Short mmCIF file of C-alpha atoms and ligand atoms in Angstrom, two decimals:
data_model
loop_
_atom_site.label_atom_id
_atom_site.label_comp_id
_atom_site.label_asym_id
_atom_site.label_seq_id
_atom_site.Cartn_x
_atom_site.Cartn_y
_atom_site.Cartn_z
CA UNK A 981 0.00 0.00 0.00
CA UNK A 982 3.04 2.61 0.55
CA UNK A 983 2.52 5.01 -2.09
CA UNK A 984 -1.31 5.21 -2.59
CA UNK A 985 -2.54 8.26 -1.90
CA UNK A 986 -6.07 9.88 -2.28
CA UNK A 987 -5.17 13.36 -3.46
CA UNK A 988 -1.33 14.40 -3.97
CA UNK A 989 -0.73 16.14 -1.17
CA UNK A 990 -1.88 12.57 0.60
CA UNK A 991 0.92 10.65 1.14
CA UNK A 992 0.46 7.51 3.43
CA UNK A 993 2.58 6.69 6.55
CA UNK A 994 5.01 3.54 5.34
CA UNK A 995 3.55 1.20 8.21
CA UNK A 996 1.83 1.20 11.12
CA UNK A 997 5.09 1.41 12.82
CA UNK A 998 6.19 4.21 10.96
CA UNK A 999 2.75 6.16 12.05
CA UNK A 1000 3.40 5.34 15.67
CA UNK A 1001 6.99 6.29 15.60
CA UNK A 1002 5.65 9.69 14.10
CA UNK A 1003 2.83 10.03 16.90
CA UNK A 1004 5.40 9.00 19.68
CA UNK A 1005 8.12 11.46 17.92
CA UNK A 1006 5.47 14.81 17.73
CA UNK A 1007 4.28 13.39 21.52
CA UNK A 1008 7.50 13.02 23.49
CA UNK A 1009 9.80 15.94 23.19
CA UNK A 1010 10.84 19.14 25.06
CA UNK A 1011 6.85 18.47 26.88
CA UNK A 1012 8.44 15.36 28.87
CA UNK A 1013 12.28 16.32 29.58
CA UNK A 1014 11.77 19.74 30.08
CA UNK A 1015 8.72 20.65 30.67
CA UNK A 1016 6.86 18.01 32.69
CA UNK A 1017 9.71 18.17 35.17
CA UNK A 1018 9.62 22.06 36.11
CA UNK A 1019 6.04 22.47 36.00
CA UNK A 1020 6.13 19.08 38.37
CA UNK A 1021 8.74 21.01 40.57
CA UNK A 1022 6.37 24.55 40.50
CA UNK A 1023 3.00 22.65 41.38
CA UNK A 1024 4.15 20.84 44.38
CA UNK A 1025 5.21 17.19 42.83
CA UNK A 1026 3.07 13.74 43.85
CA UNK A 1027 -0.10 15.30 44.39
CA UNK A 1028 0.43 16.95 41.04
CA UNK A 1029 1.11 14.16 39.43
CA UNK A 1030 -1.70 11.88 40.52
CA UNK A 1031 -3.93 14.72 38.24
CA UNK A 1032 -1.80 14.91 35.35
CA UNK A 1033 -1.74 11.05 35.16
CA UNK A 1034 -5.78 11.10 35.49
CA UNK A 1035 -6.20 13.65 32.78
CA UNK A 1036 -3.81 11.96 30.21
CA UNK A 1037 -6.04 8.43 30.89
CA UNK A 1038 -9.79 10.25 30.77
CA UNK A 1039 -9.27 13.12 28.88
CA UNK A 1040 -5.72 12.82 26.94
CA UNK A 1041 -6.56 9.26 25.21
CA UNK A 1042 -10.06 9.96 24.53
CA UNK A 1043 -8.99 13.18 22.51
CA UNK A 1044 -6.10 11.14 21.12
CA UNK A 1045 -7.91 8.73 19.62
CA UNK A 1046 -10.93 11.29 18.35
CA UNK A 1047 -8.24 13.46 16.76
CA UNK A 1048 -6.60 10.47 14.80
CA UNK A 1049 -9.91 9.32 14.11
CA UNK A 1050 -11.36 13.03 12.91
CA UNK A 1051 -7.82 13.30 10.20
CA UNK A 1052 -8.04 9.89 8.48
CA UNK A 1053 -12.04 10.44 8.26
CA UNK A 1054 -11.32 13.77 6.95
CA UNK A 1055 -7.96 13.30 5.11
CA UNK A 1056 -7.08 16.90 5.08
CA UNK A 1057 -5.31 19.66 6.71
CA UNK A 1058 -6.88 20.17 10.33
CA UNK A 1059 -9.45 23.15 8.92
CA UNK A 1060 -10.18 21.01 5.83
CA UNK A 1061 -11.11 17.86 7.12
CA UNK A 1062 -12.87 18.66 10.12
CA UNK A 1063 -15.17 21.20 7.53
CA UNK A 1064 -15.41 18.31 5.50
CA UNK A 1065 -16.68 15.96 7.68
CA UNK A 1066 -18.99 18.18 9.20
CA UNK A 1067 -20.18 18.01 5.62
CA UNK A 1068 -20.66 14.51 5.03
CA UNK A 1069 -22.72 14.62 8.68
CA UNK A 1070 -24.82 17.16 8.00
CA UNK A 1071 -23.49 19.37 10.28
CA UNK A 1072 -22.22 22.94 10.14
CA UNK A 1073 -19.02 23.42 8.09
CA UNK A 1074 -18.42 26.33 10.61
CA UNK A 1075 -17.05 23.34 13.19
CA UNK A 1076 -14.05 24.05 10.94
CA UNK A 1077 -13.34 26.64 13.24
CA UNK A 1078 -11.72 23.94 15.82
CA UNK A 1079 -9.48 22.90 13.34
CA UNK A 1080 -8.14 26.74 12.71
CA UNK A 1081 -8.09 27.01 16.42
CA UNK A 1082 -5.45 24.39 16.92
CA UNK A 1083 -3.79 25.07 13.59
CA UNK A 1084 -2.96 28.50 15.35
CA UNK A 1085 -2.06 26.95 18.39
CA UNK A 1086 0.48 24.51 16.83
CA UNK A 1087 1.34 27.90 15.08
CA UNK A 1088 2.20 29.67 18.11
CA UNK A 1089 4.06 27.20 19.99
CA UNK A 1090 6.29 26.18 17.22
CA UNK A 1091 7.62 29.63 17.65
CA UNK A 1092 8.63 29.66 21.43
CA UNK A 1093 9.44 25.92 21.05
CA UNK A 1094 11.87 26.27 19.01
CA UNK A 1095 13.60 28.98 21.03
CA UNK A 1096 13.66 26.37 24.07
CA UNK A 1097 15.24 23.63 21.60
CA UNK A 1098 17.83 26.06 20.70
CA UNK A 1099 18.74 25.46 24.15
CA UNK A 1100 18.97 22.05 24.02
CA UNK A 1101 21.02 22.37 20.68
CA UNK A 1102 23.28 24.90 22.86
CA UNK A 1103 23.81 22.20 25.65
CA UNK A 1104 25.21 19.53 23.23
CA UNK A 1105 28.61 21.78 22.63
CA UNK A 1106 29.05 22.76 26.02
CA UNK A 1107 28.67 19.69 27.66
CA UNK A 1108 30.79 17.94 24.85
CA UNK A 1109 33.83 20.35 25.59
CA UNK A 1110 33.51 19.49 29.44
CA UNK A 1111 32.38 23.05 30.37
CA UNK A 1112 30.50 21.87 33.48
CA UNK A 1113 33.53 19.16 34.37
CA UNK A 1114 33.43 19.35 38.07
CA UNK A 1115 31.30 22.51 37.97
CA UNK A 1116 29.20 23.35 40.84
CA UNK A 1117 25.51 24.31 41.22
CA UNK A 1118 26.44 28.64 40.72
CA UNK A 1119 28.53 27.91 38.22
CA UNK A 1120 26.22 25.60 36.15
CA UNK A 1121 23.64 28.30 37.02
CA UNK A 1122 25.50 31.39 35.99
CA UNK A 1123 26.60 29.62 32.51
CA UNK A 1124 22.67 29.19 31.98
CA UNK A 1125 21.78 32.95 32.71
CA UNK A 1126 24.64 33.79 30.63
CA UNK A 1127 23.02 32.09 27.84
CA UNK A 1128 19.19 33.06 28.62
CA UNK A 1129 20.86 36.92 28.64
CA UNK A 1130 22.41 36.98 25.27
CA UNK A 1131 19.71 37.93 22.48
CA UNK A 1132 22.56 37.33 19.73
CA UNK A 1133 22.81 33.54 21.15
CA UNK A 1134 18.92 33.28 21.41
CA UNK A 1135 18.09 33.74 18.15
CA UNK A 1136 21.61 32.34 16.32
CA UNK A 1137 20.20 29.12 17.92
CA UNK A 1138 16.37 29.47 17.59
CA UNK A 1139 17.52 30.32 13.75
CA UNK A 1140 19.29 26.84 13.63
CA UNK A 1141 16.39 24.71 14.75
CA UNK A 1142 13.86 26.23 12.62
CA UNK A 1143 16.11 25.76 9.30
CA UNK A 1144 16.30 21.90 10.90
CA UNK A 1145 12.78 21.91 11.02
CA UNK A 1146 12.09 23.19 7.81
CA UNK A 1147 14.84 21.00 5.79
CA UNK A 1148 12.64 18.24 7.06
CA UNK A 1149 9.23 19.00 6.30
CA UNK A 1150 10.19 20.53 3.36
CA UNK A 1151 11.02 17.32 1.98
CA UNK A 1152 8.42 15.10 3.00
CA UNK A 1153 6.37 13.42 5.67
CA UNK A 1154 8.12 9.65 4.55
CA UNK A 1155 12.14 10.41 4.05
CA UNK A 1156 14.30 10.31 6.49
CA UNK A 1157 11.66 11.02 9.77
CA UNK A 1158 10.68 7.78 10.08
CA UNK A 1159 13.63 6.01 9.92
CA UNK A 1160 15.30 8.71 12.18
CA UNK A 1161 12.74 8.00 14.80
CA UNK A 1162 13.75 4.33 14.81
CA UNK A 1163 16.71 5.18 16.40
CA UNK A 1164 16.70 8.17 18.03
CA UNK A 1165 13.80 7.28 20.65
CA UNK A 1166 15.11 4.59 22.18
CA UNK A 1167 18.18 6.16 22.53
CA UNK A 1168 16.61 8.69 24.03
CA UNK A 1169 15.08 6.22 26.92
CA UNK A 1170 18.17 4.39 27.06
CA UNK A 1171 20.35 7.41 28.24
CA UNK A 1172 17.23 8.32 30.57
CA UNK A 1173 17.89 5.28 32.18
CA UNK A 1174 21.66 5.85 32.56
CA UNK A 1175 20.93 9.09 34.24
CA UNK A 1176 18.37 7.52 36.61
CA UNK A 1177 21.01 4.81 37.27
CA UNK A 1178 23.14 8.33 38.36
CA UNK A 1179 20.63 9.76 40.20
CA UNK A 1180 20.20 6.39 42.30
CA UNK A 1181 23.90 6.82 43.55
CA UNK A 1182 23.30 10.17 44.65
CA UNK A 1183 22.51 11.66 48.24
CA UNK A 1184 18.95 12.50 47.03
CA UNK A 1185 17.64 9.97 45.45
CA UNK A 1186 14.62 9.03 48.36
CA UNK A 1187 13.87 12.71 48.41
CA UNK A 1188 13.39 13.07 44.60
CA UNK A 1189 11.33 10.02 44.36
CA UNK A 1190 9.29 11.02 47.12
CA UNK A 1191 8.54 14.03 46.40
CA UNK A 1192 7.73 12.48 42.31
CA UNK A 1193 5.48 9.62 43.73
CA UNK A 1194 4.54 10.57 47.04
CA UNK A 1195 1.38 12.64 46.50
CA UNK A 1196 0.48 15.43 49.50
CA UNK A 1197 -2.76 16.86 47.76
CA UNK A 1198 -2.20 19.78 50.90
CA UNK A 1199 -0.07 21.41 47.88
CA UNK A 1200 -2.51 20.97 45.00
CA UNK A 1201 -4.15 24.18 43.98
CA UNK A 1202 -7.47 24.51 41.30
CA UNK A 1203 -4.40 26.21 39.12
CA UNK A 1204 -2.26 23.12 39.39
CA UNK A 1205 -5.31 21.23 37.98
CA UNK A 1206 -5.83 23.29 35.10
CA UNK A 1207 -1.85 23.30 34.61
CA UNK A 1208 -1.99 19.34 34.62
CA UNK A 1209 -4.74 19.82 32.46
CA UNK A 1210 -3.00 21.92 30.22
CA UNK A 1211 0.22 19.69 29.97
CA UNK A 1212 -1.97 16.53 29.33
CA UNK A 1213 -2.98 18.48 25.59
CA UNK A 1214 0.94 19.62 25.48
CA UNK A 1215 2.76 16.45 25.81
CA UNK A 1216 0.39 14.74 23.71
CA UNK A 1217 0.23 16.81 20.86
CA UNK A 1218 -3.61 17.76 21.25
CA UNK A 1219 -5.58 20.34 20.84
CA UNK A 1220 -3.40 21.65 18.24
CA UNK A 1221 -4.80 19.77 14.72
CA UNK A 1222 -1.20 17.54 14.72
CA UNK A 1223 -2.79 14.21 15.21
CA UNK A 1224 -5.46 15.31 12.86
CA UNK A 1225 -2.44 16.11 10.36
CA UNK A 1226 -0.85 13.09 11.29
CA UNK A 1227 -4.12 10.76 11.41
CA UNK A 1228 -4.85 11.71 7.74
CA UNK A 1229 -1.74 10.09 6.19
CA UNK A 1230 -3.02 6.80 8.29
CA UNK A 1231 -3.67 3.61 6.36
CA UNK A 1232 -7.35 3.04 6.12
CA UNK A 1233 -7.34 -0.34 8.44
CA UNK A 1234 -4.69 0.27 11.11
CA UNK A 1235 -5.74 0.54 14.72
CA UNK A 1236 -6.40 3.93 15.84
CA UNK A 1237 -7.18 2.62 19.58
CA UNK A 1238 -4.40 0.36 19.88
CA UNK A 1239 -2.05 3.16 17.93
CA UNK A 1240 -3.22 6.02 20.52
CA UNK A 1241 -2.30 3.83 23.76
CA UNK A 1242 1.16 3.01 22.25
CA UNK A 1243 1.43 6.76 22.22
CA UNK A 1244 0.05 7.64 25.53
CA UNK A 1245 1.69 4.62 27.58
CA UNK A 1246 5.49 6.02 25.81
CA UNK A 1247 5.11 9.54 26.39
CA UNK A 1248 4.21 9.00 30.08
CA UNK A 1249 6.90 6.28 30.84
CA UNK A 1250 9.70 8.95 29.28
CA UNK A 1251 8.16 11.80 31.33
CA UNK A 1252 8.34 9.51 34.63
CA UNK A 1253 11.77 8.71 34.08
CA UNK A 1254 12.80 11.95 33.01
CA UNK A 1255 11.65 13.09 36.53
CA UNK A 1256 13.07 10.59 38.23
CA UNK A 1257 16.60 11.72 36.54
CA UNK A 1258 16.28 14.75 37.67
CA UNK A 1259 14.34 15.15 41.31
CA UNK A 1260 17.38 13.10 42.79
CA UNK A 1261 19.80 15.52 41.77
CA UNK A 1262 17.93 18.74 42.51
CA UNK A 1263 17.94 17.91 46.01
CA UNK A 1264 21.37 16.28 46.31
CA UNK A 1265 22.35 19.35 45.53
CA UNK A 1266 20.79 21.59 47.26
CA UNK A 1267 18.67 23.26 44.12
CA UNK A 1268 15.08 24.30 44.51
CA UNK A 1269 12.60 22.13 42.52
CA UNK A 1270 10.66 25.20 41.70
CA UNK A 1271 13.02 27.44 39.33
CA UNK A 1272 11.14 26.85 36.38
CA UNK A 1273 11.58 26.61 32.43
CA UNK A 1274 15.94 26.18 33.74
CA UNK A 1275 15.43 23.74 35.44
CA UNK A 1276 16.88 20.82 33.66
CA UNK A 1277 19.77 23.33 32.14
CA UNK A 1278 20.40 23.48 36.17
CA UNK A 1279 20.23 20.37 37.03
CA UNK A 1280 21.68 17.45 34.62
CA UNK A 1281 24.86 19.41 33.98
CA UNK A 1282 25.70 19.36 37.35
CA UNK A 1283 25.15 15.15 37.10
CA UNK A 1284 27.02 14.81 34.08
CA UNK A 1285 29.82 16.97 35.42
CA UNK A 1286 30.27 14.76 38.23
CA UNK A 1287 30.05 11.32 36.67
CA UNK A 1288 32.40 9.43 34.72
CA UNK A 1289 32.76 9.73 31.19
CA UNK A 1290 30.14 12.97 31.80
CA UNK A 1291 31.13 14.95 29.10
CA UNK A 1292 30.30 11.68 26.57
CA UNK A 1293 27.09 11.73 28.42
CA UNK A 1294 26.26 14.84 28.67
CA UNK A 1295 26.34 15.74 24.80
CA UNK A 1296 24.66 12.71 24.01
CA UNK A 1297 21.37 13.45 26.15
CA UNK A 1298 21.36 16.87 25.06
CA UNK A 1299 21.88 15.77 21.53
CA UNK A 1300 18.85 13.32 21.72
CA UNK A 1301 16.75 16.05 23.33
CA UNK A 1302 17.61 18.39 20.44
CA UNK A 1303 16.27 15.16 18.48
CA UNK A 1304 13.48 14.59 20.21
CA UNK A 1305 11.94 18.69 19.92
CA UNK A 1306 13.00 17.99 16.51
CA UNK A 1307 10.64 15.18 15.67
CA UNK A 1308 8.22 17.83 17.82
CA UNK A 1309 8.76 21.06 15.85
CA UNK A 1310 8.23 18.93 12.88
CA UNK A 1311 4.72 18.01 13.69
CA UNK A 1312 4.18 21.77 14.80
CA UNK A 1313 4.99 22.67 10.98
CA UNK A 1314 3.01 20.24 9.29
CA UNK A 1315 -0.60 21.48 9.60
CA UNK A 1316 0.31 25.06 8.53
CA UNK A 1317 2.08 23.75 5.51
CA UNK A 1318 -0.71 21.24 4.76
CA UNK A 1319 -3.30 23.72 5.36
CA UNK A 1320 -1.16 25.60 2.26
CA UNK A 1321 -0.44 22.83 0.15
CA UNK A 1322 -4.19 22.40 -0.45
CA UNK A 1323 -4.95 26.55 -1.03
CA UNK A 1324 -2.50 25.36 -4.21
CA UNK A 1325 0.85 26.46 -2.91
CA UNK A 1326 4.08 23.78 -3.98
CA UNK A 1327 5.36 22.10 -0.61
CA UNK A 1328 8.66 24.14 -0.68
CA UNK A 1329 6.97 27.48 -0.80
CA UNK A 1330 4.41 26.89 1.93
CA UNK A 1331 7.09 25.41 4.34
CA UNK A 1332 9.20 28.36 3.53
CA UNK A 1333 6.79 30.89 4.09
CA UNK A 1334 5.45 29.10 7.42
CA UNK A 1335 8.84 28.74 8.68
CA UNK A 1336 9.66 32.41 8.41
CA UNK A 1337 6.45 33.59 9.82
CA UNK A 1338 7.17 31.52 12.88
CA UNK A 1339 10.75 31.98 13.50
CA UNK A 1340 9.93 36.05 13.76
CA UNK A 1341 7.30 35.16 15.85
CA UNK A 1342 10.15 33.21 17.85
CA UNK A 1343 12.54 36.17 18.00
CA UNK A 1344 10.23 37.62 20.11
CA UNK A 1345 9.95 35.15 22.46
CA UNK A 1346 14.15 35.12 22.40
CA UNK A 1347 14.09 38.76 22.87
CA UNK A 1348 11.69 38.25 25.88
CA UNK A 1349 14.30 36.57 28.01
CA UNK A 1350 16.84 39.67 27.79
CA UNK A 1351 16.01 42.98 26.17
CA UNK A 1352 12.37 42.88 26.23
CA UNK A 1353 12.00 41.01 29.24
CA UNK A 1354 10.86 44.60 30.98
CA UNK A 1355 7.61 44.30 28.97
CA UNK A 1356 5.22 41.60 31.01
CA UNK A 1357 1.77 40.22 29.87
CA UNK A 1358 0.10 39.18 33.00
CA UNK A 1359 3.49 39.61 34.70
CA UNK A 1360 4.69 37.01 32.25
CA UNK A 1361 7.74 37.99 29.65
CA UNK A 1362 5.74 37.26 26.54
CA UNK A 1363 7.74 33.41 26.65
CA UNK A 1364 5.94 32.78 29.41
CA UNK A 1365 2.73 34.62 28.12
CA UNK A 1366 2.65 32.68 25.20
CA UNK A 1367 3.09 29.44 26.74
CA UNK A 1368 0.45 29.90 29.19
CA UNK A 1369 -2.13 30.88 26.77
CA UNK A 1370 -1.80 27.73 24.27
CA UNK A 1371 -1.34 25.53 26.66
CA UNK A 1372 -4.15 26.07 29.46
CA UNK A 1373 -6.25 28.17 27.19
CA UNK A 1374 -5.96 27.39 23.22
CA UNK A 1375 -5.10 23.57 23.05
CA UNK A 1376 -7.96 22.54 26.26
CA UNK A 1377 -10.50 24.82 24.10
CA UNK A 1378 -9.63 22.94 20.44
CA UNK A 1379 -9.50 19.66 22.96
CA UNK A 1380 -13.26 20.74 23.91
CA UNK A 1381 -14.24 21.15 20.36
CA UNK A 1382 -13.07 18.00 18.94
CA UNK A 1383 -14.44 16.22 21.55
CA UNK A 1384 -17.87 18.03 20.96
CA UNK A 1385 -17.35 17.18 17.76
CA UNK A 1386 -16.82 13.70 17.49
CA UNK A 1387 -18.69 12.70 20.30
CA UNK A 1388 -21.83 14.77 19.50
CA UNK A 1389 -21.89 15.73 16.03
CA UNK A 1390 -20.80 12.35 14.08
CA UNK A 1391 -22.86 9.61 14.41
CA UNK A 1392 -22.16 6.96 16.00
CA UNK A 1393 -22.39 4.51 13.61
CA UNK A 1394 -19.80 6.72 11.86
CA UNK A 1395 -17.71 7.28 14.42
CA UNK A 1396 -17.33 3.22 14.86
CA UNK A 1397 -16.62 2.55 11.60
CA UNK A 1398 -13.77 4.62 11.47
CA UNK A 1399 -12.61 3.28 14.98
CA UNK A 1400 -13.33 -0.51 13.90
CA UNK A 1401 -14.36 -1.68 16.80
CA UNK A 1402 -17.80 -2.51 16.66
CA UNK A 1403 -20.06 -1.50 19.70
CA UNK A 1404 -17.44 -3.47 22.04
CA UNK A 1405 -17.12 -2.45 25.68
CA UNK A 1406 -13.61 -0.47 24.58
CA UNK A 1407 -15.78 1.52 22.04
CA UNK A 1408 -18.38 2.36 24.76
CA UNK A 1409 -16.02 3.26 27.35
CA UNK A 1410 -14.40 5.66 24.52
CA UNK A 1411 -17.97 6.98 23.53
CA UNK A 1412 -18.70 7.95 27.25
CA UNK A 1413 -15.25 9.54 27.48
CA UNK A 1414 -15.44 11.49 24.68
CA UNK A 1415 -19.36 12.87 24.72
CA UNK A 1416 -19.02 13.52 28.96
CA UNK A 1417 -16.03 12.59 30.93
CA UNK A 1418 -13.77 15.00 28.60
CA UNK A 1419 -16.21 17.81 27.66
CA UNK A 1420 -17.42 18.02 31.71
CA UNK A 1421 -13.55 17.64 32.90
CA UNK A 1422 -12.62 20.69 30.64
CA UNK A 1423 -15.67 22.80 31.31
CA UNK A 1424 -15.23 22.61 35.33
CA UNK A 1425 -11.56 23.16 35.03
CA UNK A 1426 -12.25 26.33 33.22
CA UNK A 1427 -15.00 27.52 35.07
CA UNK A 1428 -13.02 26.82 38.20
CA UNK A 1429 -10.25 29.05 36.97
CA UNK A 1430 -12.10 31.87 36.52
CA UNK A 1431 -13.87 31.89 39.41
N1 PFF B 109 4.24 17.03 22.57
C1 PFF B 109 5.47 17.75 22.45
C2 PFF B 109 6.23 17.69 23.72
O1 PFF B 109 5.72 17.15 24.69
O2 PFF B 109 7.33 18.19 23.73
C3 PFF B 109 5.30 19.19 22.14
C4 PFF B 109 4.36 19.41 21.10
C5 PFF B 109 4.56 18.88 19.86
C6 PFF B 109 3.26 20.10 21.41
C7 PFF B 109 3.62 19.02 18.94
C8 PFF B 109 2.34 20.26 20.50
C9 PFF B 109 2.52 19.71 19.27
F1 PFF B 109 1.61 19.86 18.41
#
């Protein structure tokens, strides 16, 4: 079947494999190394947890497997195929709206993503040429706000990892991605477990995994729910029209159900163990778990400049990092330049011209950290801004309307074909999740916020 496609900008995904290695790639990135650990660290850790493993199982999969299911039905851009199944339901085509909504999320956080894997791309040279050799906690520290301070740095690196980005889509969903992934991920998990196997030797090992797995809901606040909530669409890819993207190159016949727990069961093992790397050496040495979006640039060096052979290490996790944002920022591109393809626009052009529009977009978020960090958006630099607003705002809202969506406006009967599961208890147990368990969850979190 490789090679059939519907309409020319359709290619198909080589294998099943190859579509799960894509998922897993777009799902576990900067979301579970980086970000899953700091925001575990600012929201009080176990308690914090508990809710962020609840909302990936009754609201994360649900929407996973709606979103795969919504982009093979549709087999368009996000916009396109939502509108066009809406069509073939009899139902509105103005539901296309969701679709634009995460398009312009995945939009938006391409841009300060890739500033954040500049970072990562940063680390590899610096750890390779043993900069944090015996290094202690200020120094590590002050090398980090050295970097954060320089706006020519900033963007020279942001610059890099959109051209990366765009080399790749630019060519194609099938060359080179796939088999990248292959590799690349479980490298990824195997160095994760290297670092745990440091952490384990270290002073604060109990305390890290305590405060990881121990949950003392006395810290949990209504905001930590809706920042759990929040993360749940972030590390899985939702809410922004990826999976749809990505669910619309899927073989008619492959398991979407089976597909989306692959996806959710990966991502959460590499965000455990990424926390459980580095709790044990926050504490050991003295750090505060709550310093925020540093907080792994803080921590790990300080590991690998201690161990043996940490300079070898070091570059190597930082180099699979920068791999593992890049298989991210790569599914961040695609709907835009899908979305363009089909207005008529050659796959060069519309990667180009998305690639610019969000690496300027991205120089602003660079420039936030230094010379414009006196201007504050809800007394966030406009990183921080942005960030907050796709994550607990845009992606939960798109979440909300493709769960509306699916669960309410296709029929059932459609909806199960697509799945292929008949009317079996797994279907049901979706069906409630995705009409009730995930609209009412998102609601009440909302509502709660506001209040
Ligand atoms: N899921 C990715 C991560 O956890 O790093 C980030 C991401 C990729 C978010 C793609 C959104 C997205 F569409």
């Amino acid at each position: 079947m490789a090679g059939t496609t519907q309409t020319t900008a359709h290619e198909h995904w080589g294998s099943r494999l190859a579509f799960v290695l894509a998922a897993v790639g777009s799902a576990v990135g900067l979301g579970n190394v980086w970000k899953f650990p700091y925001i575990t660290g600012e929201n009080g850790g176990g308690a914090f947890v508990v809710v962020y493993l609840a909302c990936i199982a009754l609201i994360g999969l649900p929407i996973l497997i709606a979103e795969i299911l919504l982009g093979r039905r549709g087999r368009m851009s996000p916009i396109n195929a939502v509108s066009a199944t809406a069509r073939r339901e009899g139902r509105s085509p103005a539901w296309a709206g969701v679709g634009l909504l995460g398009m312009a999320g995945s939009f938006v956080i391409l841009s300060f993503y890739s500033v954040i894997a500049g970072w990562a791309l940063a680390y590899v040279g610096r750890t390779a040429t043993g900069t944090f050799a015996g290094a202690d906690a200020a120094t590590v520290k002050a090398a980090f706000d050295a970097l954060k301070a320089s706006p020519w740095q900033l963007v020279l690196w942001h610059t890099a990892f959109m051209a990366l980005t765009a080399v790749v889509v630019g060519r194609g969903v099938r060359h080179g991605l796939e088999r990248a992934a292959k590799i690349l991920m479980p490298g990824l998990a195997l160095l994760l477990v290297i670092l745990i196997g440091y952490a384990a030797t270290t002073s604060g090992f109990s305390a890290g995994v305590d405060f990881l797995f121990t949950p003392d809901f006395s810290k949990l606040s209504t905001h930590s729910v809706l920042i759990a909530l929040g993360h749940a669409f972030f590390t899985l890819s939702l809410g922004m029209g990826i999976m749809i993207a990505y669910g619309s190159y899927l073989a008619p016949g492959t398991s979407i159900a089976g597909t989306a727990l692959s996806v959710v069961v990966l991502d959460t093992v590499i965000a455990l163990m990424a926390g459980t790397a580095i709790f044990p050496v926050v504490f050991a040495n003295g750090l505060e778990p709550a310093v925020g979006p540093g907080l792994i640039f803080q921590t790990l060096p300080l590991a690998f400049g201690s161990m043996p052979g940490g300079a070898l290490f070091g570059a190597l996790f930082f180099l699979l990092l920068t791999f593992a944002a890049w298989t991210s920022t790569i599914s961040l591109l695609e709907p835009t330049v899908e979305w363009l393809q089909e207005r008529g626009q050659g796959r060069w052009p519309a990667t180009i011209k998305a690639a610019v529009t969000i690496w300027a977009l991205g120089v602003a978020s660079a420039l936030s950290f230094n010379v414009w960090s006196g201007y504050t958006v809800f007394g966030q630099n406009l990183f921080g801004a942005l960030d907050f607003l796709t994550a607990n705002v845009m992606l939960p809202l798109t979440g909300l309307g493709v769960a509306l969506f699916v669960g309410w406006g296709m029929s059932t009967a459609s909806a199960s074909e697509e799945l292929g599961l008949g009317e079996t208890l797994g279907f049901r147990l979706w069906h409630l999740a995705i009409r009730f368990v995930a609209p009412v969850a998102v609601v009440v979190v909302f509502v709660y916020n506001l209040l």
